[in-house]
Steps between C-alpha positions, in 0.01 A plus 500: 500500500351691199186357341506378139184623322364548856562133584758353744839424346778269619870528427689207352690265727880483449619222264578173677857372525642841416879494480685795652716528186209476259424809289143615546278801435342685793227765508625782716181592686353150555827304539352227278764280332481356148723253318335572163551848354172494304305413814680784678408747224140378492455552875678838488273617217199397708624711791537799269138490388253739662277224631605512866309637796631618836337265751516759776363814332306344212686711240492324163655528153850468649808300409604238754784718630274805528247290691778381734604861569135597554456214749820601682378859531157383610654276767699794632178701526335206675775523763366847587243323713578607860618203703259599778208419267635176356336249733165681500485525118616142444227372734241684292643355180528136613212296351304808395265425209469861385632621167817708500322835470249420775769360730719809457207728582404292804854503644545870419178595683584274795847653544350847530289380794778317687809615690831315517814533707771690314260677262491879471162672536364837612309616804393826659732647764460841660238596241707409194555187290839344576670192344577214734628145500331212681744352749268255671136393489326475837156402623320666789152381604442365150609824333791490257765753606831586334825621642626744236815701452449851362714575196668821394587588141819291490300196625666501844285425807427797726302333778241228550133486594222246529200571275188315393536305176183665364668840528775397261456539127692472175570806289569253221476123473797308649531318165372569148258278311762434234751381762231273646428353156867429435549361850205261460633367169853471636403318820256241360531173312142477370172685477137398567564459785819697556772292663816668633850353472581242769810687616295817563231303682764341722681830563185688608320209669212482254300172480557297184214252545190621312212572739205263478269785405755644257253590235129560511562527129283557195290767656434352843553849642309681229263774611172371631607135499512310829558134566461289807664161538549340842499847654304819546498832315547812708521851345574346160804306627523132569560389859584156627288304738657474841558128469680526165877487480552611141346683208388272215667571166275676253539358150596575232848616598821540303562165326852457635365519857242223454582194706349149446210412727358157574149617407607634159353324194756299303655698217593353163862473397576788264559363149843555343530773238579431135805698389552383141537850355722548197602847616711539819277486806614844612369639167151346510363819656625704202354246257156516663508880530585554130251238380218638714572855381498395132165326534343772718591777255511298179255726314691822561827318426351352179627164624270198475489255795740209548542229760744524789666174395555640149667811639719291731610279210556800273718679758711187553542441126855559379384691194289812471143411403182678399338491844803654675540762226131594503501547881798737478375680189153563644653669807743702289209629291311598815803693631544670164134610489533641850779731378693473826867432573524203264351702215762770562782242492381369161467851360855586607622186323280582197332159518188423301198486727393159371640187662532200268588134547838575345596817691343432841837416662627855425203649684563261788861620528378862499265416788775329700726805459214717628457288816866544600474165677855360499390138526282539189742730317766228504285299254472765227797370301352148492163633380659717231685199360163327457530257790207611718403136552834427669435747783423343838129441550490701822652800316236474225228514762666790683502693172130430453437598863667837432289542185179432691600747773560765233176415318290543816609866509349578158185708468323214314536263795415769756179584308397134497570469871293811570212378281492159663506650847198714405324197349569296813355774718190519280459122511538500878235771523267287284561197720431699816176637351393150394573367850302786655196432277516126577504576871203738471308244290574227753380718787184588305425135420547412867251770604244385238537136606447594866189702413358216288562256783323730745200547266471124439511437875225758556289341227530155659413640842193674358387182324503685165778308320377481141823455310490191288790264586567423132514869410729571794733219393511637146575846631781368720648311202494815286669697777764230533572510125527880505730484802717235334520707182603809697765303690648367175497854359685632803760221481552574132544870579752422777698275263489772234630760747779264611603437139500870417696580816751227411547649152571842651767358732836625379785393721490171682549499875598203717211309657684504831794362695566188703664491843847539347395806292504305171263675257232317296408623151219402263471644149163464332660405167733231639392173661759490777520632856845655537692528826771764550749476786528786749826620344359465143789274398312171484178412315288192467144411409202271556321370193231254615176523692629235743802717581272801553282299742806374690641854521175635644489214748853582616428865587471574873218749554641588844757710315410839356662449161387143438145575609477790254658289224258213555205738497598631156576152365152393609348809337666430164504122534276426202686739272844365599407130498328532159813667359722226644281223356486669159880522489530133598273403208700722264824331610350154435392609152846649440667172601275308262588743225873465572465121483329539162781723376759251624330207324469700181862615518617137488348475153534857370737773613269729704537876491635645829197727529276195532647434844264659760800619703601705195151646454635851565666485155150511347405820681342767283417841642142537376463843662811649344459860388616514142 
């Protein structure tokens, strides 16, 4: 099945209680059935967008139908795998923890060293290299021998001989790397570790139970690293004691393979997620992406900061408003200054190169025409009639998503990205130099202290100790004050470096994933910890310190993903918990303010803008370039 924006995608189930005489709409290439024509058109327009990826080959920027054809072709190529190699290759794939590239290379190299019945190779015969086909593999006194049939040009067998396996060689690999890659993707249900389809495992007699030592993961086999637990190490490899019957599992392993153990510490129950978004949950990712981009590049956009809640309320508002207009206008101006495709479109239409609050919708329609996105194009008529606010919220966010994608290609954004990368590298170099000096100073102080201790001991032994105890105490106190001052200075410098590094961070990345591959996001300007489902269709969030603590207590560190996630949550615990507590206080203050507005409105008709939920109506772009 093609991937949607590189994420798994599921087809719709047929409508329930479907009557055989009922008129319906069906999509030809997915066989999906719709009762509602608008829903049918909406899904069809989605399939026509170039947002699909072939799961087999990794080709992107395809329509759904193109991705289907690409997957079909890739599957046909995957069938080029010789049947004689199937069982051998599948055994190497099953529960391997290597990445795709490394696994392909490992299998490819291994195949060149092995021989299989039915495979064609070459060997020397009568002083010349002759093609042959392995008919049978034999063993004689521990030596692998092969009965081969010598082939003529039309691939017919001339006669047979028995030769040593080591005398056989491949002129070319029995299978290409690309075929291996496609075969691996086609024959597996998951990665890390790779797990092959049950029907293939059954057909070729491959074990489906994960081995107890499935993964010495997270670098347990890294160069120079050896471990010994209930066993001995011999030539860098772990061997069991004679009286042992199994290999102990080495944690962490893949989270889905972790099984409960009686000795495990009790885990907290994971707190439920809040999902009270105003935008559709499948569009929360677009909302966060656009908001984060606007705040990260506000200066170059000439767009002053605004809160996420204000943007969410503004997007859901049924009338165009200043905040929505300013976000669009700032990006249009950036595209115009870049003099790219959008600039050319405006020139061809003889538009003025100044977007105003009155004409912004015209520039939006020009942009939508440029994207050639059918789902978005279908809304142009509504926008031209002045009803932008009546467009579905998810469509509004998709438009903004497209604008952000186009804006990231401009030279202004690329220059900022390049500058910040250079600044980050310089800051990292400064931090490394500071760490190096601290280490040298610490080593020097240790040496001085050892020498002083030795000299004092010698003085006592010689009976010549003349240091006054009061003076020594004063000296020790002064040293302690100096040391404390230096420590505070170093802490201040570390905090300063962290703050500067945080300012230079451009695009947010997820903190990690839980056992089910849900992604966890924290934005430094928003006091919530967001959770994105594996298929990116569902979002939720945690908003209190208690929820954060319960979440951390629910993570099982025996799993690779949850261990890494917990480590990062612990690293940024203070920053996240402070942000959550600040937001909680702000909400309390907001509720008190709303109560005040409500009480006042019973006496005097309050202006709508006084309502905190309508605060976005007060937005003023203080950084606007006039």
